[in-house]
CSV table of C-alpha atoms in Angstrom, one decimal:
chain,number,residue,atom,x,y,z
H,278,MET,CA,0.0,0.0,0.0
H,279,LYS,CA,2.9,2.3,0.9
H,280,LYS,CA,4.2,2.0,-2.7
H,281,THR,CA,1.0,1.4,-4.6
H,282,ILE,CA,-0.8,4.6,-3.7
H,283,PRO,CA,2.2,6.9,-4.7
H,284,LEU,CA,2.6,4.9,-7.9
H,285,VAL,CA,-1.1,5.3,-8.8
H,286,LEU,CA,-0.9,9.0,-7.9
H,287,ILE,CA,2.1,9.6,-10.1
H,288,PHE,CA,0.4,7.7,-13.0
H,289,VAL,CA,-2.8,9.7,-12.8
H,290,ALA,CA,-1.0,13.0,-12.3
H,291,GLY,CA,1.5,12.3,-15.2
H,292,LEU,CA,-1.3,11.3,-17.5
H,293,LEU,CA,-3.4,14.3,-16.7
H,294,GLY,CA,-0.4,16.6,-17.4
H,295,ILE,CA,0.2,15.1,-20.8
H,296,ILE,CA,-3.5,15.0,-21.8
H,297,SER,CA,-3.9,18.7,-21.3
H,298,PHE,CA,-1.5,19.4,-24.1
H,299,VAL,CA,-3.4,17.2,-26.6
H,300,ILE,CA,-7.1,17.7,-25.7
H,301,PRO,CA,-8.0,21.3,-26.6
H,302,HIS,CA,-11.7,20.8,-25.6
H,303,PRO,CA,-12.9,23.7,-23.4
H,304,ALA,CA,-14.3,21.3,-20.8
H,305,TYR,CA,-11.0,19.6,-20.3
H,306,GLN,CA,-9.1,22.9,-20.5
H,307,THR,CA,-11.3,24.4,-17.7
H,308,TYR,CA,-10.5,21.4,-15.6
H,309,ASP,CA,-6.8,21.7,-16.4
H,310,GLU,CA,-6.9,25.4,-15.4
H,311,TRP,CA,-8.4,24.4,-12.1
H,312,ILE,CA,-5.7,21.8,-11.5
H,313,ARG,CA,-2.9,24.3,-12.3
H,314,ASN,CA,-4.3,27.5,-10.7
H,315,SER,CA,-5.9,26.1,-7.6
H,316,PHE,CA,-4.8,22.6,-6.8
H,317,LEU,CA,-1.1,23.0,-7.7
H,318,ARG,CA,-0.9,26.2,-5.6
H,319,VAL,CA,-2.4,24.5,-2.6
H,320,LEU,CA,0.0,21.6,-3.1
H,321,SER,CA,2.9,24.0,-3.4
H,322,ALA,CA,2.0,25.7,-0.1
H,323,PHE,CA,1.9,22.3,1.6
H,324,ALA,CA,5.3,21.4,0.1
H,325,MET,CA,6.7,24.7,1.5
H,326,VAL,CA,5.4,24.0,5.0
H,327,LEU,CA,6.8,20.5,4.8
H,328,ALA,CA,10.2,21.8,3.6
H,329,LEU,CA,10.4,24.3,6.5
H,330,GLY,CA,9.3,21.7,9.0
H,331,SER,CA,12.0,19.3,7.7
H,332,LEU,CA,14.7,22.0,7.8
H,333,LEU,CA,13.8,22.8,11.5
H,334,ARG,CA,13.6,19.2,12.4
H,335,VAL,CA,17.1,18.4,10.9
H,336,HIS,CA,18.7,21.3,12.7
H,337,PHE,CA,17.0,20.7,16.1
H,338,ASP,CA,18.1,17.1,15.8
H,339,LYS,CA,21.6,18.1,15.0
H,340,ILE,CA,21.8,20.3,18.1
H,341,ARG,CA,20.2,17.6,20.3
H,342,ARG,CA,22.7,15.0,19.2
H,343,ARG,CA,25.7,17.4,19.2
H,344,ARG,CA,26.6,16.4,15.7
H,345,LYS,CA,29.6,17.9,13.9
H,346,ASN,CA,29.3,21.7,13.6
H,347,TRP,CA,26.1,21.7,15.6
H,348,GLN,CA,26.8,25.3,16.7
H,349,TYR,CA,26.1,26.6,13.2
H,350,SER,CA,22.6,25.1,13.5
H,351,TRP,CA,21.9,27.6,16.2
H,352,LEU,CA,22.9,30.4,13.8
H,353,LEU,CA,20.5,29.1,11.2
H,354,LEU,CA,17.6,28.7,13.7
H,355,ILE,CA,18.1,32.2,15.1
H,356,ALA,CA,18.4,33.8,11.6
H,357,PHE,CA,15.3,31.8,10.5
H,358,GLY,CA,13.3,32.9,13.5
H,359,ALA,CA,14.3,36.6,13.3
H,360,SER,CA,13.8,36.9,9.6
H,361,SER,CA,10.4,35.0,9.8
H,362,ILE,CA,9.2,37.4,12.6
H,363,ILE,CA,10.3,40.5,10.7
H,364,GLY,CA,9.0,39.2,7.4
H,365,LEU,CA,5.6,38.1,8.8
H,366,PHE,CA,4.9,41.1,11.0
H,367,GLY,CA,7.1,43.9,9.6
H,368,GLY,CA,5.4,44.0,6.2
H,369,VAL,CA,7.0,43.9,2.8
H,370,ALA,CA,7.3,47.6,2.6
H,371,ALA,CA,8.0,48.1,6.3
H,372,ASP,CA,4.3,48.8,6.8
H,373,GLY,CA,3.4,45.9,9.2
H,374,ILE,CA,2.4,45.8,12.8
H,375,LEU,CA,6.0,45.3,14.0
H,376,PRO,CA,8.1,48.4,14.1
H,377,THR,CA,11.2,47.8,11.8
H,378,ALA,CA,13.2,51.0,12.6
H,379,ILE,CA,14.8,52.5,15.6
H,380,GLY,CA,15.6,56.1,14.8
H,381,SER,CA,17.4,56.1,11.5
H,382,PHE,CA,18.4,52.4,11.9
H,383,HIS,CA,16.1,50.2,9.7
H,384,PHE,CA,15.9,46.5,9.9
H,385,ASP,CA,12.9,45.6,7.6
H,386,ILE,CA,13.1,42.5,5.4
H,387,GLN,CA,14.3,44.4,2.4
H,388,VAL,CA,17.2,46.1,4.4
H,389,LEU,CA,18.2,42.7,5.8
H,390,TYR,CA,18.1,41.2,2.3
H,391,GLU,CA,20.1,44.0,0.7
H,392,ASN,CA,22.7,44.2,3.5
H,393,ILE,CA,23.1,40.5,4.4
H,394,VAL,CA,21.9,38.1,1.8
H,395,ILE,CA,23.1,40.0,-1.3
H,396,PRO,CA,26.7,40.7,-0.1
H,397,LEU,CA,27.1,37.1,1.3
H,398,ALA,CA,25.8,35.4,-1.8
H,399,SER,CA,27.7,37.7,-4.2
H,400,SER,CA,31.0,37.2,-2.3
H,401,MET,CA,30.7,33.5,-2.4
H,402,PHE,CA,30.1,33.5,-6.2
H,403,ALA,CA,32.8,36.1,-6.8
H,404,LEU,CA,35.4,33.7,-5.4
H,405,LEU,CA,34.7,31.5,-8.4
H,406,ALA,CA,36.5,33.9,-10.7
H,407,PHE,CA,39.7,33.4,-8.8
H,408,PHE,CA,39.4,29.6,-8.8
H,409,MET,CA,38.5,29.6,-12.5
H,410,ALA,CA,41.5,31.7,-13.4
H,411,SER,CA,43.8,29.4,-11.4
H,412,ALA,CA,42.2,26.3,-12.9
H,413,ALA,CA,42.3,27.6,-16.4
H,414,TYR,CA,46.1,28.3,-16.0
H,415,ARG,CA,46.7,24.8,-14.7
H,416,ALA,CA,44.4,22.8,-16.9
H,417,PHE,CA,44.4,24.5,-20.3
H,418,ARG,CA,47.4,22.7,-22.0
H,419,VAL,CA,47.7,22.3,-25.8
H,420,ARG,CA,48.2,18.5,-25.6
H,421,SER,CA,46.2,17.5,-28.7
H,422,THR,CA,44.6,19.0,-31.9
H,423,GLU,CA,41.2,19.1,-30.1
H,424,ALA,CA,42.7,21.0,-27.2
H,425,THR,CA,44.3,23.4,-29.6
H,426,LEU,CA,41.0,24.1,-31.3
H,427,LEU,CA,39.3,24.5,-28.0
H,428,LEU,CA,41.9,26.9,-26.8
H,429,THR,CA,41.9,28.9,-30.0
H,430,ALA,CA,38.1,29.3,-30.0
H,431,ALA,CA,38.2,30.3,-26.3
H,432,PHE,CA,40.8,33.0,-26.9
H,433,ILE,CA,38.9,34.4,-29.9
H,434,VAL,CA,35.6,34.5,-28.0
H,435,MET,CA,37.2,35.9,-24.9
H,436,ILE,CA,38.8,38.8,-26.8
H,437,GLY,CA,36.0,39.2,-29.4
H,438,VAL,CA,33.3,39.8,-26.8
H,439,LEU,CA,35.3,42.7,-25.3
H,440,PRO,CA,35.4,46.2,-26.6
H,441,LEU,CA,39.0,45.5,-27.4
H,442,GLY,CA,37.8,42.9,-30.0
H,443,HIS,CA,36.2,45.7,-32.0
H,444,SER,CA,39.3,47.8,-31.7
H,445,ILE,CA,41.5,45.0,-33.2
H,446,SER,CA,39.1,44.4,-36.1
H,447,LYS,CA,35.5,45.3,-36.7
H,448,HIS,CA,35.1,41.8,-38.1
H,449,LEU,CA,36.2,40.0,-34.9
H,450,PRO,CA,32.9,40.5,-33.0
H,451,MET,CA,31.1,39.3,-36.1
H,452,PHE,CA,33.3,36.2,-36.2
H,453,VAL,CA,32.6,35.6,-32.5
H,454,GLN,CA,28.8,35.8,-33.2
H,455,TRP,CA,29.4,33.3,-36.0
H,456,ILE,CA,31.2,30.9,-33.6
H,457,LEU,CA,28.3,31.2,-31.2
H,458,ASN,CA,25.6,31.0,-33.8
H,459,VAL,CA,26.9,28.1,-35.9
H,460,PRO,CA,29.4,25.7,-34.4
H,461,ASN,CA,28.1,26.3,-30.9
H,462,VAL,CA,24.4,25.9,-31.9
H,463,ALA,CA,25.2,22.8,-33.8
H,464,GLY,CA,26.7,21.2,-30.7
H,465,GLN,CA,24.1,22.6,-28.4
H,466,ARG,CA,21.3,21.2,-30.5
H,467,GLY,CA,22.7,17.7,-30.3
H,468,ILE,CA,23.0,18.0,-26.6
H,469,VAL,CA,19.5,19.5,-26.2
H,470,LEU,CA,17.9,16.7,-28.3
H,471,GLY,CA,19.7,14.1,-26.3
H,472,ILE,CA,18.6,15.6,-23.0
H,473,ALA,CA,15.0,15.9,-24.3
H,474,LEU,CA,14.9,12.3,-25.4
H,475,GLY,CA,16.4,11.3,-22.0
H,476,VAL,CA,13.8,13.3,-20.1
H,477,VAL,CA,10.9,11.8,-22.1
H,478,ALA,CA,12.2,8.3,-21.5
H,479,THR,CA,12.8,8.9,-17.8
H,480,SER,CA,9.3,10.6,-17.4
H,481,LEU,CA,7.6,7.6,-19.1
H,482,LYS,CA,9.5,5.2,-16.8
H,483,ILE,CA,8.4,7.1,-13.7
H,484,ILE,CA,4.7,7.5,-14.9
H,485,LEU,CA,4.5,3.8,-15.8
H,486,GLY,CA,6.1,2.7,-12.5
H,487,ILE,CA,9.2,1.2,-14.1
H,488,GLU,CA,11.6,3.7,-12.4
H,489,ARG,CA,10.9,3.6,-8.6
H,490,ALA,CA,14.0,5.1,-7.1
H,491,TRP,CA,12.1,8.3,-6.2
H,492,LEU,CA,10.0,6.2,-3.8
H,493,GLY,CA,13.1,5.9,-1.6
H,494,GLY,CA,13.7,2.8,0.6
H,495,GLY,CA,16.9,1.9,-1.2
H,496,GLU,CA,15.4,0.2,-4.2
T,1086,MET,CA,64.6,27.4,-11.2
T,1087,LYS,CA,64.6,28.2,-14.9
T,1088,LEU,CA,62.1,30.6,-16.5
T,1089,HIS,CA,60.1,28.0,-18.2
T,1090,GLU,CA,59.8,26.0,-15.0
T,1091,ARG,CA,58.6,29.2,-13.2
T,1092,PHE,CA,55.9,29.5,-15.9
T,1093,LEU,CA,54.7,26.1,-15.1
T,1094,GLN,CA,54.6,26.6,-11.3
T,1095,ILE,CA,53.1,30.1,-10.7
T,1096,ASP,CA,51.8,30.2,-7.2
T,1097,ARG,CA,48.0,30.4,-7.2
T,1098,ARG,CA,48.2,33.3,-4.7
T,1099,ILE,CA,50.1,35.3,-7.3
T,1100,ILE,CA,47.3,34.6,-9.8
T,1101,TYR,CA,44.7,35.6,-7.2
T,1102,ALA,CA,46.5,38.8,-6.3
T,1103,ILE,CA,47.0,40.0,-9.9
T,1104,LEU,CA,43.4,39.2,-10.8
T,1105,LEU,CA,42.2,41.1,-7.7
T,1106,LEU,CA,44.2,44.1,-8.8
T,1107,VAL,CA,43.1,44.2,-12.4
T,1108,VAL,CA,39.4,43.7,-11.5
T,1109,THR,CA,39.3,46.2,-8.6
T,1110,LEU,CA,41.5,49.1,-9.9
T,1111,PRO,CA,39.3,49.9,-13.0
T,1112,LEU,CA,36.2,49.9,-10.7
T,1113,VAL,CA,37.8,52.3,-8.3
T,1114,PHE,CA,38.8,54.7,-11.1
T,1115,ARG,CA,35.5,54.6,-13.0
T,1116,SER,CA,35.9,54.8,-16.7
T,1117,PRO,CA,33.0,53.4,-18.8
T,1118,LEU,CA,34.0,51.8,-22.1
T,1119,LYS,CA,31.9,52.3,-25.1
T,1120,VAL,CA,30.7,49.1,-26.7
T,1121,THR,CA,29.3,48.3,-30.1
T,1122,PRO,CA,25.8,46.8,-29.8
T,1123,MET,CA,25.5,43.4,-31.6
T,1124,SER,CA,22.4,42.1,-33.3
T,1125,PRO,CA,20.9,39.9,-30.4
T,1126,VAL,CA,20.8,42.9,-28.1
T,1127,GLU,CA,19.6,45.3,-30.8
T,1128,LYS,CA,16.7,43.0,-31.5
T,1129,LEU,CA,15.7,43.0,-27.8
T,1130,PHE,CA,16.0,46.7,-27.7
T,1131,GLU,CA,13.8,47.2,-30.7
T,1132,ALA,CA,11.2,44.7,-29.4
T,1133,VAL,CA,10.8,46.6,-26.2
T,1134,ASP,CA,11.0,50.0,-28.0
T,1135,ASN,CA,8.2,49.1,-30.4
T,1136,THR,CA,5.8,48.1,-27.6
T,1137,PRO,CA,2.4,49.7,-28.6
T,1138,ASP,CA,0.7,52.0,-26.0
T,1139,ASP,CA,-2.1,49.5,-25.3
T,1140,MET,CA,0.4,46.7,-24.5
T,1141,ALA,CA,2.8,46.1,-21.7
T,1142,VAL,CA,6.3,44.6,-21.1
T,1143,ILE,CA,6.8,41.9,-18.5
T,1144,ILE,CA,10.2,41.8,-16.8
T,1145,ASP,CA,10.8,38.6,-15.0
T,1146,CYS,CA,13.5,39.3,-12.4
T,1147,SER,CA,14.5,35.7,-11.6
T,1148,TYR,CA,18.1,36.3,-10.9
T,1149,ALA,CA,19.7,35.4,-7.6
T,1150,PRO,CA,22.2,37.5,-5.6
T,1151,GLN,CA,25.0,35.4,-6.9
T,1152,ILE,CA,24.6,36.7,-10.4
T,1153,LYS,CA,23.5,40.2,-9.4
T,1154,ALA,CA,26.7,41.8,-10.8
T,1155,GLU,CA,26.0,40.5,-14.3
T,1156,VAL,CA,22.2,40.6,-14.5
T,1157,GLU,CA,21.1,43.6,-12.3
T,1158,PRO,CA,22.5,46.1,-14.8
T,1159,MET,CA,20.3,44.5,-17.4
T,1160,ALA,CA,17.2,45.0,-15.2
T,1161,ILE,CA,18.1,48.6,-14.5
T,1162,ALA,CA,18.7,49.3,-18.2
T,1163,LEU,CA,15.5,47.7,-19.2
T,1164,LEU,CA,13.5,49.6,-16.6
T,1165,ARG,CA,15.1,52.9,-17.6
T,1166,HIS,CA,14.3,52.2,-21.2
T,1167,ALA,CA,10.7,51.3,-20.5
T,1168,PHE,CA,10.0,54.2,-18.2
T,1169,LYS,CA,11.8,56.7,-20.5
T,1170,THR,CA,9.6,55.6,-23.4
T,1171,ARG,CA,6.5,55.4,-21.2
T,1172,LYS,CA,5.9,51.7,-21.7
T,1173,LYS,CA,3.7,49.9,-19.2
T,1174,VAL,CA,5.7,47.5,-17.1
T,1175,LEU,CA,4.9,44.5,-15.1
T,1176,VAL,CA,7.6,43.1,-12.8
T,1177,LEU,CA,7.6,39.6,-11.3
T,1178,SER,CA,9.9,37.0,-9.9
T,1179,LEU,CA,9.4,33.3,-10.2
T,1180,TYR,CA,11.3,32.5,-7.0
T,1181,VAL,CA,11.0,34.2,-3.6
T,1182,GLU,CA,14.8,34.5,-3.2
T,1183,MET,CA,14.8,37.0,-6.1
T,1184,ILE,CA,12.0,39.3,-4.9
T,1185,GLY,CA,14.4,41.5,-2.9
T,1186,LEU,CA,16.5,42.1,-6.0
T,1187,ALA,CA,13.5,43.0,-8.1
T,1188,THR,CA,12.4,45.5,-5.4
T,1189,LYS,CA,15.9,47.0,-5.3
T,1190,ALA,CA,16.1,47.5,-9.0
T,1191,LEU,CA,12.6,49.0,-9.2
T,1192,ASN,CA,13.1,51.3,-6.2
T,1193,GLN,CA,16.4,52.6,-7.7
T,1194,VAL,CA,15.0,53.3,-11.2
T,1195,VAL,CA,11.7,54.8,-10.0
T,1196,GLY,CA,13.6,57.0,-7.6
T,1197,GLU,CA,15.9,58.2,-10.4
T,1198,PHE,CA,13.0,59.2,-12.6
T,1199,ASN,CA,10.9,60.7,-9.8
T,1200,SER,CA,13.8,62.8,-8.5
T,1201,LEU,CA,13.9,64.6,-11.9
T,1202,ALA,CA,10.1,64.8,-12.3
T,1203,LEU,CA,8.5,68.2,-12.1
T,1204,THR,CA,4.8,67.2,-12.5
T,1205,ALA,CA,2.7,64.1,-11.8
T,1206,ASN,CA,2.8,63.4,-15.6
T,1207,ASP,CA,6.6,63.2,-15.5
T,1208,SER,CA,6.6,60.9,-12.5
T,1209,ILE,CA,6.6,57.2,-12.6
T,1210,ILE,CA,3.5,56.3,-10.6
T,1211,TYR,CA,2.7,52.8,-9.2
T,1212,GLY,CA,-0.4,51.3,-10.7
T,1213,ARG,CA,-0.4,53.8,-13.6
T,1214,ASP,CA,3.1,53.1,-15.1
T,1215,TYR,CA,4.1,49.9,-13.5
T,1216,VAL,CA,2.9,47.1,-11.3
T,1217,PHE,CA,5.0,44.8,-9.2
T,1218,LEU,CA,3.2,41.4,-9.2
T,1219,GLY,CA,5.6,39.8,-6.8
T,1220,TRP,CA,6.0,36.0,-6.5
T,1221,GLN,CA,3.5,33.2,-7.1
T,1222,PRO,CA,4.7,29.6,-6.7
T,1223,PRO,CA,5.2,27.2,-8.3
T,1224,PRO,CA,6.6,28.8,-11.5
T,1225,ILE,CA,4.4,26.8,-13.9
T,1226,VAL,CA,1.3,28.5,-12.4
T,1227,PRO,CA,2.0,32.1,-13.5
T,1228,MET,CA,3.7,30.9,-16.7
T,1229,LEU,CA,0.5,29.1,-18.0
T,1230,GLY,CA,-2.1,31.0,-15.9
T,1231,MET,CA,-1.2,34.5,-17.1
T,1232,GLY,CA,-2.2,33.3,-20.6
T,1233,GLU,CA,-5.8,33.3,-19.4
T,1234,SER,CA,-5.9,36.0,-16.8
T,1235,ILE,CA,-3.1,37.9,-15.0
T,1236,SER,CA,-5.3,39.2,-12.2
T,1237,ALA,CA,-6.6,35.7,-11.6
T,1238,ILE,CA,-3.1,34.4,-10.9
T,1239,TYR,CA,-1.9,37.5,-9.1
T,1240,VAL,CA,-5.1,38.4,-7.2
T,1241,VAL,CA,-3.1,40.8,-5.1
T,1242,ASP,CA,0.2,42.5,-6.1
T,1243,TYR,CA,3.4,42.5,-4.0
T,1244,TYR,CA,2.1,45.3,-1.8
T,1245,GLY,CA,-1.3,43.7,-1.2
T,1246,ASN,CA,-3.4,45.8,-3.6
T,1247,GLN,CA,-6.1,44.1,-5.6
T,1248,THR,CA,-4.4,43.7,-9.0
T,1249,ASP,CA,-7.6,44.3,-11.1
T,1250,THR,CA,-8.3,47.6,-9.3
T,1251,LEU,CA,-5.0,49.2,-10.5
T,1252,ALA,CA,-5.5,51.6,-13.3
T,1253,MET,CA,-2.8,50.1,-15.6
T,1254,MET,CA,-4.3,46.6,-15.3
T,1255,LYS,CA,-7.7,47.7,-16.8
T,1256,GLY,CA,-6.3,47.1,-20.2
T,1257,ILE,CA,-3.8,44.4,-19.4
T,1258,LYS,CA,-5.7,41.1,-19.1
T,1259,ASN,CA,-3.5,38.3,-20.3
T,1260,TYR,CA,-0.7,37.5,-22.8
T,1261,ASN,CA,-2.7,39.1,-25.6
T,1262,ASN,CA,-1.9,42.5,-24.0
T,1263,ILE,CA,1.8,41.7,-23.5
T,1264,ASN,CA,4.2,42.7,-26.3
T,1265,ILE,CA,7.3,40.9,-24.9
T,1266,LEU,CA,8.4,39.2,-21.7
T,1267,VAL,CA,12.1,39.6,-20.8
T,1268,ALA,CA,13.4,36.8,-18.6
T,1269,LEU,CA,16.4,37.9,-16.6
T,1270,SER,CA,17.9,34.7,-15.2
T,1271,GLY,CA,21.0,32.6,-14.8
T,1272,SER,CA,19.2,29.3,-15.0
T,1273,SER,CA,16.9,27.6,-17.6
T,1274,ILE,CA,13.9,29.7,-16.7
T,1275,PRO,CA,13.8,31.4,-20.1
T,1276,ILE,CA,13.5,28.0,-21.8
T,1277,SER,CA,10.5,27.2,-19.5
T,1278,TRP,CA,8.9,30.5,-20.7
T,1279,VAL,CA,9.3,29.3,-24.3
T,1280,ALA,CA,8.1,25.7,-23.4
T,1281,TYR,CA,4.9,26.8,-21.6
T,1282,ALA,CA,4.0,30.4,-22.4
T,1283,GLN,CA,5.3,30.8,-25.9
T,1284,ASN,CA,4.2,27.4,-27.3
T,1285,ARG,CA,0.7,27.6,-25.9
T,1286,TYR,CA,0.0,31.4,-26.0
T,1287,GLY,CA,2.5,32.7,-28.5
T,1288,LEU,CA,4.2,35.1,-26.0
T,1289,ARG,CA,7.3,36.7,-27.3
T,1290,VAL,CA,10.3,36.1,-25.0
T,1291,GLY,CA,13.5,38.0,-24.7
T,1292,VAL,CA,16.4,37.0,-22.5
T,1293,GLY,CA,19.1,38.5,-20.2
T,1294,CYS,CA,21.4,35.9,-18.9
T,1295,THR,CA,24.9,35.3,-17.5
T,1296,ALA,CA,27.8,34.9,-19.9
T,1297,VAL,CA,28.2,31.2,-18.7
T,1298,SER,CA,24.6,30.3,-19.8
T,1299,GLY,CA,24.7,32.4,-22.9
T,1300,ALA,CA,25.9,29.5,-25.1
T,1301,ASP,CA,23.0,27.3,-24.1
T,1302,PHE,CA,20.5,29.9,-25.3
T,1303,TYR,CA,21.8,30.6,-28.8
T,1304,PRO,CA,19.9,27.7,-30.4
T,1305,TYR,CA,16.6,29.3,-29.2
T,1306,TYR,CA,17.7,32.7,-30.4
T,1307,GLN,CA,18.6,31.3,-33.8
T,1308,THR,CA,15.2,29.7,-34.3
T,1309,GLY,CA,13.5,33.0,-33.3
T,1310,GLN,CA,12.0,31.5,-30.1
T,1311,PHE,CA,14.0,34.2,-28.2
T,1312,THR,CA,13.3,37.6,-29.8
T,1313,GLY,CA,16.5,39.0,-28.4
T,1314,LEU,CA,19.4,38.1,-26.2
T,1315,MET,CA,21.6,40.0,-23.7
T,1316,VAL,CA,24.5,37.9,-22.6
T,1317,GLY,CA,26.6,38.7,-19.6
T,1318,MET,CA,28.1,42.1,-18.6
T,1319,LYS,CA,28.8,42.8,-22.3
T,1320,GLY,CA,25.2,42.4,-23.2
T,1321,ALA,CA,24.1,44.8,-20.4
T,1322,ALA,CA,26.7,47.3,-21.6
T,1323,GLU,CA,25.4,47.1,-25.1
T,1324,TYR,CA,21.8,47.7,-23.9
T,1325,GLU,CA,23.1,50.7,-21.9
T,1326,GLU,CA,24.8,52.0,-25.0
T,1327,LEU,CA,21.6,51.6,-27.1
T,1328,ILE,CA,19.3,53.3,-24.6
T,1329,GLU,CA,21.7,56.3,-24.2
T,1330,ARG,CA,22.4,56.6,-27.9
T,1331,ARG,CA,18.9,56.2,-29.2
T,1332,ARG,CA,16.7,57.3,-26.4
T,1333,GLY,CA,18.9,59.7,-24.5
T,1334,VAL,CA,18.6,57.7,-21.2
T,1335,GLU,CA,21.1,59.0,-18.7
T,1336,GLY,CA,22.3,57.5,-15.4
T,1337,ARG,CA,25.2,55.5,-14.1
T,1338,ARG,CA,26.2,52.8,-16.5
T,1339,ILE,CA,27.3,50.0,-14.2
T,1340,ALA,CA,27.9,47.4,-16.9
T,1341,SER,CA,29.9,49.8,-19.1
T,1342,GLU,CA,32.0,50.8,-16.1
T,1343,ALA,CA,32.8,47.1,-15.5
T,1344,MET,CA,33.9,46.5,-19.1
T,1345,LEU,CA,37.5,47.7,-18.4
T,1346,SER,CA,37.8,45.2,-15.4
T,1347,LEU,CA,36.4,42.5,-17.6
T,1348,THR,CA,38.9,43.3,-20.4
T,1349,TYR,CA,41.9,43.2,-18.0
T,1350,ALA,CA,40.6,40.0,-16.3
T,1351,HIS,CA,40.2,38.2,-19.7
T,1352,LEU,CA,43.7,39.4,-20.8
T,1353,VAL,CA,45.3,38.3,-17.6
T,1354,ILE,CA,43.7,34.9,-17.8
T,1355,ILE,CA,44.8,34.6,-21.4
T,1356,LEU,CA,48.4,35.6,-20.5
T,1357,PHE,CA,48.5,33.0,-17.7
T,1358,ILE,CA,47.3,30.3,-20.0
T,1359,ILE,CA,49.9,31.3,-22.7
T,1360,ALA,CA,52.7,31.4,-20.0
T,1361,GLY,CA,51.6,27.9,-18.8
T,1362,ASN,CA,51.7,26.5,-22.3
T,1363,ILE,CA,55.1,28.1,-23.1
T,1364,GLY,CA,56.5,26.4,-20.0
T,1365,TYR,CA,54.8,23.1,-21.0
T,1366,PHE,CA,56.2,23.2,-24.5
T,1367,ILE,CA,59.8,23.9,-23.4
T,1368,SER,CA,59.7,21.3,-20.7
T,1369,ARG,CA,58.3,18.7,-23.1
T,1370,ARG,CA,60.9,19.5,-25.8
T,1371,LYS,CA,63.7,19.2,-23.2
T,1372,GLN,CA,62.3,15.9,-21.9
T,1373,ARG,CA,62.2,14.5,-25.5
T,1374,ARG,CA,65.8,15.6,-26.1
T,1375,SER,CA,67.0,14.0,-22.9
T,1376,GLN,CA,65.3,10.8,-23.9
């Protein structure tokens, strides 16, 4: 029963999703709209509550069992609690029931986002540039004809996309566009078609109950 | 240690330090570089520019803070363009994480225009000139649902107003009233807009994306599924150039200012790769001779 019900649900849901694209009858389309605009949104809200509950449970458990780096879980829980209270009661435009300013010091959800989330996330990602530069220096070696072609194309595109490329020759940016539009697109199309066929095959396997790894339980 | 051996073993801290210098110094001494707009960006500009008065432009700000540096200048340039040419604008985000960035870009550009406005007609007024729809999960719901009714999907806007009571929304019902949607994202969201909204409702889709994901989107641009394409910081700089040259839009050009940093960073990386390869060739030749 624990497996049969999810399998039946996935079969029905998958089939309904496909049918909506091939049956243009107004009656079915109205039903499809209801599924998407009401049912899916309610389902999504449940999923969010479930996700938040799961996040809290994992971190409370980590603190209780004193697992590795459990102290950071406190940080997450405090940040989670504080931002939830400010977000829920402070209002999206600092117009809620909770005051979000002390004198000229503001701490509404947008201020927190702009001054904590954005700098932290941007800094983490900015480090990538340094790792990429170091990795490119170490890994890009002209060991074969294919590697030479790859390196030449990379240099042309790297210079051609810059204003410098236009200064070298007005044809260089055009050539870069050609590389992106022709050889790149040819390769990308092959990859996209392969991925699409793979997605169709996997989706069918899931809908028909052949692929059951998503059910969990180590099968 | 010989020179070619040094070329092969440059300490990574030296690479980091040089890269840091060439990226930060041009940003400190601001000097915007002029760029030549290419066809993918020009097509996007023209599509937004030719939006009829009775239609609107949707800007999907689905970019995360990680790619803010590349994509936010695109959002700002697009908003400046739309407000300068008095296009109706709808702004939304498909994920909650990005709502703050959409708010930030909107607040900045609306503030810029309103600080120069002398009358209410010159001002950019919420509900008359633009509407911030906010966030509605999961993404497939707004993508498909807005084809039938925008105010049925976004019953209230981001600030809690009833969407269908806003003056601008009187004439904007669904995708039939949308000239183009510009998806600003670093993920495959623009492809989802094509798969759901364009295939079913014929919505025109333009894209602003990171340089890394640009190559993935060219097949869709080539087939015309994407009306236009802004790729990376260069794409944003091209759009800034177009709106200044053709529409006289003024304001700080963040992407153009960053072009010098980008140029030096690319050149430094190329030089390091060349140095590494010179070292590699000389070492290999010496090894073969000794054998």
